[in-house]
Amino acid sequence: MKLMQLYATMKSELQAIEDQMAQTVTSDLPILSETSQHLLKAGGKRIRPVFVLLSGKFGSYSLETLKRVAVPLELIHMATLVHDDVIDDAETRRGQLTVKTKWDNRIAMYTGDYIYAKALTVITELDKPRIHQILSGSIVQMCIGEMEQIRDFFNVDQSVRNYLRRIRRKTALLIAISCQLGAMATNAPVKLSNALYKFGYNVGMAFQITDDLLDLCGTEKAIGKPPGSDLRQGNITLPVLYALQEDGLKDRLLNEIALIKEEEVANSTAAVKLVRSSVGIKTAEKLADRYIVKALKALESLPDIPAKRNLADIARFVAKRSY
Amino acid sequence: MKLMQLYATMKSELQAIEDQMAQTVTSDLPILSETSQHLLKAGGKRIRPVFVLLSGKFGSYSLETLKRVAVPLELIHMATLVHDDVIDDAETRRGQLTVKTKWDNRIAMYTGDYIYAKALTVITELDKPRIHQILSGSIVQMCIGEMEQIRDFFNVDQSVRNYLRRIRRKTALLIAISCQLGAMATNAPVKLSNALYKFGYNVGMAFQITDDLLDLCGTEKAIGKPPGSDLRQGNITLPVLYALQEDGLKDRLLNEIALIKEEEVANSTAAVKLVRSSVGIKTAEKLADRYIVKALKALESLPDIPAKRNLADIARFVAKRSY
């Protein structure tokens, strides 16, 4: 089962969103159109627009209204990726050259700013102050999460709790509000939008943990960038933290991470190998599964409409992404 | 006459705005509070908040409402400065180390993102969709202006028109909407907010031209950064474009600019000297003056209240900043 099969029932709506995204970022300034289109073409899982659309089914569904939520949320996500690539010094993403590689850091920074601002022009077409407040508050949290990630680079003493707080801000929150705002935009009852927020939050946590697992266990072909990228840049993820709790492994792993930090090794291969041999992988998988269980539980209170089953299917898929 | 004397009647309101800005950017994450407070302490002319407050006098004045426009506009301006410093590789601004120098480029990028997002949390407290639309549209234009500036670095063939379009986006627009949104937020009639927009736009144009003149003719002490910074980074400003129209000077100036571009000279001193000896300075001053005349003209249709005289005084001051 591929993600796109799960999206099959929404094909035309998703195409409309894709078209609107392309139209939104089009600019008279060729360079901005080029960088933005380059990003759009690189694709992505589009999980945020999908969650917006499905959550909109719990209210008075209107594609026109939901587009004004889905397009900005995906564009904001895209803008953060461009800025992340500058920070991470990433050469490729999703198998494509990053903007900072194909152009340069300056272009990448302003492309991010531009896409972000364009996203706001779309959502401000909605006359719902509460939506704008939730969105801007979430973006603040995302920025804090990004900053925490820089702060925590190579910090091998951080707690699991610390990691979870960081990915909550960095990833889970935007996915959570994709569900919440989809419901709010279509005037679904507050009880439903709150339950959908909880669903999205838990899927988002599982999503990031799985992403971090993929970075350690995936192939370059599957993940679109060299595996071990996180460790190479000093991003200590959940499986690594668990591996560091393993007595027989701890010292060797600390040593390998120190070598990466001091740039005495060119890649993170040895460190990745150690983590893969540890219980860290299995333990992280289990935690991702637990988040999915919580996500499914959050759905229980929702009315039985097809969108509910779609959401559940996507949640189950997220924790099963192969590596 | 100093700018602060012109602000004397608004002292307590401006302090309230300063306090609100400090409170808004405060974060649980020490690094973000530090970078943001560093920026706030560096100060600035606060022309955007002042214009918001004075324009608010033409409607039903409410400091609480106007704070929600003034604080975000000044914070957005501040966020763009942090990102600009990354691009310009600027060591100092307003006599202070820039965030990118005191910390690093990564911190500067996310600090900008953070301050910008925080600005939005304040303005979204206002239930006026049109204000949000105007603001987001203007930010898009600002990003395009910044990108145009990169595109036009060292382009000695650009037209004056090209320069004017760029500074309109980069600077004049945000000053224009400071006036417009101050009036809109306090429910002033559309005719007034439109006239105030026109006033702000023309002051903004004069403001940027004067800034560009100061960069060529000011002392390091007066402008808080080494003079000639624009030329050193390849930013071809109005006086330079006019100087390039001077037959006896053109070839020598082109040659000096080429030396800067090819990094064969360490500074822009020789080029700056040539521009200062040209008619470029006087011609640019005259254009700035013409924008001020237009700004004052835009005020004519406004009711005769003290704020009108304040605005006129500030406009006259802008074109007279000494260098």
XYZ file of C-alpha atoms in Angstrom:
646
model
C 0.000 0.000 0.000
C 1.437 3.356 -1.007
C 0.487 6.703 0.449
C -0.852 7.841 -2.920
C -3.355 4.970 -2.884
C -4.663 6.238 0.416
C -5.119 9.620 -1.242
C -6.972 8.148 -4.248
C -10.383 9.462 -3.224
C -8.998 13.003 -2.994
C -7.109 13.079 -6.260
C -8.873 16.002 -7.887
C -8.949 18.065 -4.703
C -5.232 17.519 -4.177
C -4.571 18.539 -7.759
C -6.527 21.736 -7.160
C -4.326 22.431 -4.142
C -1.193 21.678 -6.116
C -2.330 24.107 -8.826
C -3.134 26.774 -6.279
C 0.295 26.374 -4.662
C 2.005 26.802 -8.028
C -0.109 29.845 -8.801
C 0.487 31.383 -5.388
C 4.265 31.305 -5.584
C 4.435 32.557 -9.163
C 6.224 35.884 -9.253
C 7.181 38.497 -11.805
C 10.707 38.017 -10.568
C 11.977 34.964 -12.487
C 14.400 33.849 -9.778
C 11.613 33.574 -7.193
C 9.381 31.623 -9.557
C 12.266 29.301 -10.408
C 13.284 28.525 -6.842
C 9.682 28.080 -5.762
C 8.728 25.856 -8.678
C 11.860 23.818 -8.080
C 10.627 23.201 -4.546
C 7.093 22.379 -5.632
C 8.314 19.890 -8.222
C 10.410 18.083 -5.631
C 7.025 17.034 -4.241
C 6.496 15.651 -0.781
C 3.953 13.607 1.062
C 1.483 16.513 1.221
C 0.235 15.127 4.498
C -0.784 18.585 5.740
C -3.141 19.357 2.831
C -4.573 15.844 3.042
C -5.316 16.276 6.746
C -6.882 19.676 6.102
C -9.191 18.204 3.460
C -10.192 15.158 5.484
C -10.788 17.217 8.620
C -12.927 19.557 6.557
C -15.306 16.647 5.974
C -16.406 16.921 9.608
C -17.817 20.397 8.974
C -19.551 22.015 5.985
C -17.037 20.853 3.406
C -15.963 23.516 0.912
C -12.896 23.026 -1.249
C -12.636 26.777 -1.838
C -12.429 27.426 1.891
C -10.150 24.481 2.636
C -7.737 25.478 -0.113
C -7.136 28.677 1.829
C -5.978 26.599 4.777
C -4.228 23.734 2.995
C -2.165 25.828 0.581
C -0.671 28.128 3.242
C 0.078 25.278 5.646
C 1.963 23.316 2.999
C 3.763 26.453 1.801
C 4.788 27.325 5.355
C 6.122 23.810 5.744
C 8.021 24.267 2.476
C 9.460 27.612 3.612
C 10.801 26.049 6.797
C 12.453 23.303 4.731
C 14.324 25.887 2.630
C 15.584 27.607 5.767
C 16.452 24.253 7.360
C 18.557 23.344 4.356
C 20.620 26.492 4.891
C 21.182 25.560 8.530
C 21.793 21.887 7.847
C 24.035 22.666 4.896
C 22.013 20.011 3.048
C 22.991 19.249 -0.533
C 19.918 17.261 -1.475
C 16.373 16.748 -0.272
C 13.836 14.340 -1.737
C 16.498 13.335 -4.253
C 16.707 16.902 -5.637
C 19.361 19.549 -5.176
C 18.347 21.976 -2.445
C 17.818 25.675 -3.245
C 20.941 26.577 -1.273
C 22.976 24.166 -3.407
C 21.419 24.976 -6.782
C 21.470 28.718 -6.050
C 23.010 29.930 -2.766
C 22.262 30.590 0.895
C 21.120 34.154 0.307
C 18.634 33.090 -2.344
C 17.448 30.265 -0.099
C 16.848 32.621 2.812
C 14.760 35.081 0.810
C 12.959 32.289 -1.057
C 11.861 30.983 2.343
C 10.774 34.452 3.450
C 8.911 34.950 0.190
C 7.041 31.635 0.230
C 6.110 32.220 3.836
C 4.757 35.703 3.096
C 2.856 34.370 0.075
C 1.317 31.702 2.281
C -0.050 34.431 4.527
C -1.634 36.289 1.626
C -3.744 33.173 0.990
C -4.857 32.470 4.545
C -5.690 36.132 5.210
C -8.478 35.722 2.652
C -10.296 33.816 5.389
C -12.274 36.002 7.768
C -11.644 33.905 10.883
C -9.363 35.657 13.399
C -9.039 32.563 15.587
C -7.462 30.659 12.673
C -4.862 33.385 12.166
C -4.077 33.437 15.868
C -3.593 29.679 16.062
C -1.418 29.702 12.968
C 0.889 32.536 14.061
C 1.239 31.038 17.534
C 2.219 27.711 16.004
C 4.816 29.299 13.746
C 6.422 30.915 16.780
C 6.633 27.471 18.384
C 8.146 26.040 15.196
C 10.862 28.702 15.220
C 11.623 27.919 18.854
C 11.809 24.230 17.953
C 14.302 24.962 15.169
C 16.385 27.054 17.512
C 16.289 24.292 20.150
C 17.566 21.890 17.536
C 20.606 24.119 16.916
C 21.126 24.494 20.658
C 20.976 20.724 21.146
C 23.356 19.781 18.330
C 25.852 17.213 19.648
C 24.300 17.390 23.120
C 24.524 13.723 24.115
C 23.237 14.449 27.618
C 19.803 15.573 26.531
C 16.794 13.639 27.789
C 14.192 11.794 25.736
C 11.744 14.348 27.065
C 13.876 17.090 25.583
C 13.813 15.354 22.197
C 10.050 14.912 22.346
C 9.460 18.557 23.225
C 11.621 19.605 20.293
C 9.853 17.437 17.687
C 6.502 18.492 19.067
C 7.369 22.080 18.188
C 9.294 21.321 15.035
C 6.838 18.908 13.413
C 3.825 17.703 15.367
C 2.276 21.098 15.959
C 1.855 22.023 12.273
C 0.324 18.626 11.536
C -1.968 18.998 14.554
C -3.258 22.373 13.408
C -3.700 21.087 9.853
C -6.433 18.887 11.275
C -7.762 21.472 13.696
C -7.927 24.347 11.199
C -9.483 22.162 8.490
C -12.319 21.485 10.915
C -12.521 25.070 12.168
C -12.578 26.547 8.660
C -15.656 24.478 7.834
C -17.336 25.348 11.131
C -17.172 21.885 12.653
C -18.073 21.779 16.384
C -15.181 22.631 18.734
C -15.302 19.144 20.236
C -14.461 17.694 16.832
C -11.717 20.163 15.961
C -10.118 19.476 19.338
C -10.235 15.708 18.782
C -8.741 16.188 15.317
C -5.979 18.335 16.794
C -5.141 15.515 19.190
C -5.167 13.031 16.324
C -2.834 15.215 14.239
C -0.512 15.860 17.136
C -0.007 12.143 17.800
C 0.405 11.301 14.114
C 2.918 14.140 13.880
C 4.984 12.769 16.742
C 4.992 9.281 15.172
C 5.788 10.862 11.818
C 8.921 12.617 13.068
C 10.144 9.610 15.036
C 9.726 7.491 11.893
C 11.532 10.126 9.848
C 14.400 10.018 12.320
C 14.419 6.211 12.100
C 14.496 6.398 8.303
C 17.507 8.682 8.435
C 19.351 5.927 10.274
C 17.965 2.816 8.581
C 16.849 3.943 5.103
C 18.741 3.793 1.840
C 19.765 6.964 0.019
C 17.371 6.035 -2.780
C 14.436 5.634 -0.408
C 14.973 8.784 1.630
C 16.333 11.114 -1.068
C 19.419 12.132 0.913
C 22.436 10.279 2.336
C 21.489 8.256 5.439
C 23.059 9.343 8.715
C 22.584 13.011 7.809
C 21.107 13.810 11.220
C 24.080 12.467 13.135
C 26.510 14.085 10.757
C 25.116 17.501 11.549
C 24.895 16.715 15.249
C 21.163 16.142 15.471
C 20.784 13.552 18.249
C 17.528 11.724 17.566
C 15.462 9.290 19.600
C 17.093 5.988 18.501
C 20.505 7.495 19.302
C 19.349 8.596 22.748
C 18.052 5.091 23.435
C 21.275 3.547 22.118
C 23.227 5.784 24.496
C 21.330 4.138 27.358
C 22.861 0.752 26.412
C 25.797 0.054 28.718
C 27.868 -2.095 26.367
C 27.530 0.451 23.566
C 27.499 3.854 25.197
C 31.220 4.594 25.269
C 31.863 3.491 21.705
C 28.938 5.542 20.437
C 29.977 8.619 22.431
C 33.417 8.263 20.930
C 32.070 8.061 17.367
C 29.844 11.099 17.912
C 32.825 13.029 19.287
C 34.811 12.134 16.155
C 32.001 13.523 13.965
C 31.830 16.677 16.072
C 35.553 17.249 15.828
C 35.398 16.523 12.109
C 37.899 13.714 12.462
C 35.684 11.441 10.376
C 34.106 12.438 7.055
C 30.797 10.680 7.632
C 28.614 9.186 10.330
C 28.709 5.599 9.008
C 30.364 4.040 12.069
C 28.027 5.818 14.502
C 24.985 4.841 12.431
C 26.121 1.219 12.444
C 26.344 1.226 16.223
C 22.864 2.704 16.609
C 21.442 0.159 14.179
C 22.941 -2.643 16.216
C 21.359 -1.310 19.398
C 17.910 -1.682 20.909
C 17.418 2.013 20.026
C 15.719 1.204 16.742
C 13.154 -1.157 18.227
C 12.491 1.067 21.232
C 11.917 4.105 19.024
C 9.614 2.066 16.774
C 7.590 1.090 19.800
C 7.190 4.688 20.880
C 6.069 5.668 17.375
C 3.504 2.861 17.550
C 2.249 4.149 20.859
C 1.663 7.562 19.362
C -0.322 5.959 16.547
C -2.453 4.093 19.075
C -3.165 7.420 20.780
C -3.973 9.015 17.427
C -6.480 6.285 16.626
C -7.996 6.661 20.071
C -8.484 10.392 19.438
C -10.544 9.484 16.372
C -12.985 7.353 18.340
C -15.229 10.212 19.387
C -15.673 11.378 15.774
C -18.754 10.539 13.707
C -18.416 7.531 11.421
C -17.893 9.085 8.030
C -15.498 7.818 5.347
C -12.965 10.555 6.225
C -12.558 8.981 9.646
C -11.416 5.690 8.087
C -9.116 7.571 5.710
C -7.456 9.345 8.614
C -7.001 6.077 10.475
C -5.473 4.427 7.383
C -2.981 7.267 6.951
C -2.067 7.130 10.644
C -1.361 3.412 10.404
C 0.654 3.990 7.252
C 2.830 6.655 8.880
C 4.250 4.307 11.468
C 4.854 1.628 8.841
C 6.942 3.586 6.356
C 9.476 0.996 5.253
C 13.204 1.259 5.729
C 16.152 69.837 15.919
C 16.479 66.137 16.687
C 13.987 63.452 15.754
C 13.344 62.686 19.409
C 12.182 66.292 19.958
C 9.614 65.791 17.247
C 8.444 62.724 19.139
C 8.205 64.608 22.464
C 4.406 64.715 22.534
C 4.256 60.947 22.123
C 6.838 59.966 24.700
C 4.643 57.836 26.935
C 2.905 56.122 24.017
C 6.243 55.293 22.439
C 7.482 53.897 25.731
C 4.375 51.693 25.881
C 5.201 50.405 22.413
C 8.828 49.823 23.369
C 7.696 47.830 26.409
C 5.263 45.811 24.364
C 7.969 44.991 21.812
C 10.291 43.768 24.565
C 7.522 41.696 26.077
C 6.495 40.237 22.726
C 9.919 38.892 21.817
C 10.633 37.475 25.269
C 10.995 33.730 25.018
C 11.595 30.788 27.323
C 14.544 30.010 25.112
C 17.349 32.264 26.405
C 19.123 32.546 23.059
C 16.032 33.988 21.380
C 15.455 36.488 24.162
C 19.112 37.521 24.024
C 19.279 38.074 20.280
C 15.941 39.885 20.257
C 16.773 42.130 23.209
C 20.126 42.892 21.606
C 18.247 44.124 18.548
C 15.742 46.139 20.569
C 18.495 47.831 22.544
C 20.273 48.877 19.361
C 17.287 51.187 18.937
C 16.320 52.838 15.701
C 14.308 55.780 14.560
C 11.001 54.044 15.288
C 9.482 55.962 12.422
C 6.950 53.204 11.721
C 5.404 53.196 15.231
C 5.391 57.007 15.238
C 3.514 57.076 11.934
C 1.060 54.466 13.190
C 0.311 56.548 16.293
C -0.034 59.858 14.468
C -2.215 58.333 11.747
C -4.384 56.839 14.466
C -5.240 60.394 15.543
C -7.349 60.736 12.403
C -9.692 58.002 13.599
C -10.973 56.986 17.040
C -7.592 56.979 18.728
C -6.924 53.978 20.963
C -3.409 53.185 22.111
C -4.405 49.580 22.820
C -5.528 49.113 19.219
C -2.631 51.033 17.700
C -0.084 49.064 19.709
C -1.306 45.990 17.863
C -0.332 47.639 14.568
C 2.790 49.560 15.632
C 4.518 46.709 17.465
C 4.217 44.170 14.626
C 5.255 46.675 11.942
C 8.406 47.644 13.828
C 9.169 44.003 14.632
C 8.745 43.015 10.987
C 11.117 45.799 10.035
C 13.550 44.489 12.634
C 13.247 40.912 11.332
C 14.114 42.047 7.816
C 17.186 43.874 9.165
C 18.472 40.668 10.769
C 18.050 38.783 7.509
C 19.608 41.655 5.555
C 22.667 41.549 7.773
C 23.166 37.902 6.845
C 22.958 38.764 3.160
C 25.055 41.896 3.411
C 27.590 40.176 5.635
C 27.312 43.288 7.835
C 29.498 43.425 10.933
C 27.793 46.364 12.617
C 24.497 48.219 12.456
C 23.579 51.308 14.445
C 27.029 51.108 16.012
C 26.278 47.648 17.470
C 27.509 44.231 16.425
C 24.913 42.506 14.245
C 23.311 39.235 15.372
C 25.179 37.364 12.647
C 28.487 38.711 13.974
C 27.762 38.352 17.689
C 26.212 34.897 17.191
C 26.185 33.395 13.677
C 24.232 33.266 10.429
C 22.062 30.349 11.523
C 21.029 32.103 14.713
C 20.389 35.302 12.749
C 18.141 33.504 10.259
C 15.959 31.882 12.916
C 15.943 35.019 15.048
C 14.484 36.834 12.049
C 11.930 34.078 11.498
C 11.022 34.122 15.178
C 10.595 37.898 15.491
C 8.508 37.894 12.338
C 6.243 35.137 13.629
C 5.928 36.891 16.987
C 4.921 40.074 15.166
C 2.059 38.167 13.567
C 0.791 36.869 16.899
C 0.268 40.506 17.930
C -1.464 41.761 14.801
C -3.750 38.718 14.607
C -5.323 39.976 17.830
C -7.020 42.578 15.644
C -10.242 41.422 14.041
C -9.806 43.315 10.765
C -9.157 40.974 7.810
C -8.336 43.842 5.453
C -5.404 44.873 7.673
C -3.989 41.345 7.572
C -4.364 41.223 3.801
C -2.598 44.538 3.266
C 0.197 43.540 5.610
C 0.866 40.122 4.074
C 0.742 41.572 0.559
C 3.279 44.205 1.558
C 5.630 41.651 3.066
C 5.587 39.732 -0.218
C 6.588 42.925 -2.006
C 9.361 43.521 0.525
C 10.776 40.040 -0.109
C 10.697 40.689 -3.855
C 12.501 43.994 -3.264
C 15.223 42.237 -1.276
C 15.614 39.658 -3.994
C 15.796 42.389 -6.647
C 18.559 43.985 -4.655
C 20.605 40.778 -4.806
C 19.852 40.440 -8.504
C 20.975 44.013 -9.155
C 24.232 43.853 -7.194
C 26.996 45.393 -9.316
C 24.579 45.994 -12.184
C 25.840 49.359 -13.404
C 23.421 49.352 -16.342
C 20.282 49.530 -14.239
C 18.003 52.516 -14.711
C 16.975 55.073 -12.095
C 13.490 53.687 -12.505
C 14.791 50.271 -11.556
C 16.342 51.713 -8.392
C 13.131 53.522 -7.474
C 11.014 50.411 -7.932
C 13.375 48.479 -5.707
C 13.369 50.989 -2.826
C 9.621 51.347 -3.111
C 9.299 47.647 -2.323
C 12.189 47.449 0.082
C 11.375 50.508 2.209
C 8.602 52.853 1.139
C 5.798 50.305 1.216
C 6.139 49.394 4.902
C 6.253 53.074 5.860
C 3.228 53.744 3.661
C 1.159 51.035 5.304
C 2.265 52.202 8.777
C 0.260 55.331 8.060
C -2.551 53.551 6.275
C -3.059 50.814 8.872
C -2.860 53.273 11.788
C -5.809 55.069 10.233
C -7.667 51.888 9.295
C -7.270 50.346 12.744
C -8.984 53.365 14.301
C -11.731 53.359 11.682
C -10.743 56.599 9.980
C -12.571 57.225 6.656
C -10.997 55.496 3.628
C -10.236 58.855 2.033
C -8.000 59.710 4.964
C -6.220 56.362 5.163
C -5.519 56.609 1.426
C -4.058 60.102 1.775
C -1.939 58.916 4.698
C -0.714 55.977 2.618
C 0.391 58.419 -0.076
C 2.109 60.568 2.534
C 3.959 57.577 3.989
C 4.933 56.273 0.587
C 6.583 59.546 -0.407
C 8.308 59.985 2.956
C 9.534 56.409 2.629
C 11.060 57.074 -0.789
C 12.817 60.195 0.519
C 13.891 58.266 3.586
C 15.638 55.549 1.591
C 17.287 57.997 -0.816
C 18.596 59.932 2.194
C 19.794 56.693 3.772
C 21.661 55.877 0.590
C 23.159 59.400 0.572
C 24.244 58.977 4.188
C 26.017 55.754 3.326
C 28.140 57.723 0.865
C 28.551 61.028 2.711
C 28.157 60.206 6.415
C 30.819 59.445 8.997
C 31.075 56.030 10.614
C 30.099 57.618 13.939
C 26.990 59.225 12.474
C 25.689 56.218 10.556
C 26.807 53.414 12.891
C 28.588 51.419 10.162
C 31.525 52.084 7.829
C 30.558 54.501 5.017
C 30.603 53.105 1.504
C 29.071 49.819 2.707
C 26.498 49.818 -0.081
C 29.061 50.079 -2.833
C 31.298 47.526 -1.182
C 28.563 44.930 -1.341
C 27.608 45.945 -4.869
C 24.463 47.874 -4.030
C 24.291 50.571 -6.720
C 22.286 53.436 -5.236
C 20.781 56.578 -6.723
C 23.771 58.972 -6.347
C 25.980 56.354 -7.988
C 23.566 55.953 -10.906
C 23.519 59.728 -11.390
C 27.329 59.888 -11.146
C 27.529 57.231 -13.849
C 25.639 59.606 -16.148
C 28.489 62.126 -15.866
C 30.680 61.813 -18.944
C 33.994 62.921 -17.423
C 33.548 60.532 -14.507
C 31.815 57.480 -15.860
C 34.801 55.424 -16.968
C 36.811 56.008 -13.807
C 33.825 55.118 -11.620
C 33.035 51.999 -13.662
C 36.629 50.964 -13.234
C 36.551 51.449 -9.448
C 33.297 49.494 -9.157
C 34.823 46.681 -11.227
C 37.807 46.587 -8.845
C 35.435 46.221 -5.880
C 33.514 43.487 -7.654
C 36.661 41.561 -8.491
C 37.860 42.064 -4.921
C 41.014 43.764 -6.131
C 40.499 46.565 -3.613
C 39.693 46.033 0.066
C 37.257 48.930 0.367
C 35.102 51.284 -1.663
C 36.883 54.496 -0.635
C 38.046 55.499 -4.122
C 34.631 54.866 -5.669
C 32.887 56.763 -2.872
C 35.239 59.716 -3.413
C 34.349 59.838 -7.099
C 30.616 59.776 -6.381
C 30.998 62.517 -3.785
C 32.772 64.680 -6.331
C 29.966 64.204 -8.847
C 26.622 65.905 -9.318
C 25.083 62.626 -8.113
C 24.824 63.814 -4.534
C 23.002 67.048 -5.367
C 20.745 65.386 -7.919
C 19.732 62.667 -5.457
C 19.104 65.286 -2.758
C 16.824 67.119 -5.129
C 14.823 63.987 -5.845
C 14.471 63.300 -2.118
C 13.199 66.844 -1.689
C 10.662 66.315 -4.430
C 9.298 63.265 -2.631
C 8.957 65.340 0.534
C 7.028 67.997 -1.384
C 4.688 65.270 -2.620
C 4.343 63.913 0.914
C 3.366 67.339 2.237
C 0.908 67.705 -0.598
C -0.727 64.421 0.353
C -1.337 65.845 3.820
C -3.285 68.838 2.520
C -6.628 67.076 2.327
C -6.404 65.959 5.963
C -8.235 67.744 8.778
C -6.166 70.299 10.699
C -5.311 68.483 13.884
C -1.952 68.609 15.707
C -0.970 65.191 14.291
C -1.016 66.697 10.813
C 1.653 69.231 11.789
C 3.681 66.503 13.517
C 3.659 64.394 10.367
C 4.740 67.369 8.266
C 7.590 68.149 10.690
C 8.863 64.580 10.550
C 8.666 64.570 6.752
C 10.731 67.748 6.574
C 13.207 66.277 9.032
C 13.674 63.088 7.004
C 15.049 64.905 3.981
C 17.336 66.993 6.189
C 19.154 64.241 8.059
C 22.671 65.629 8.235
C 25.714 64.039 6.678
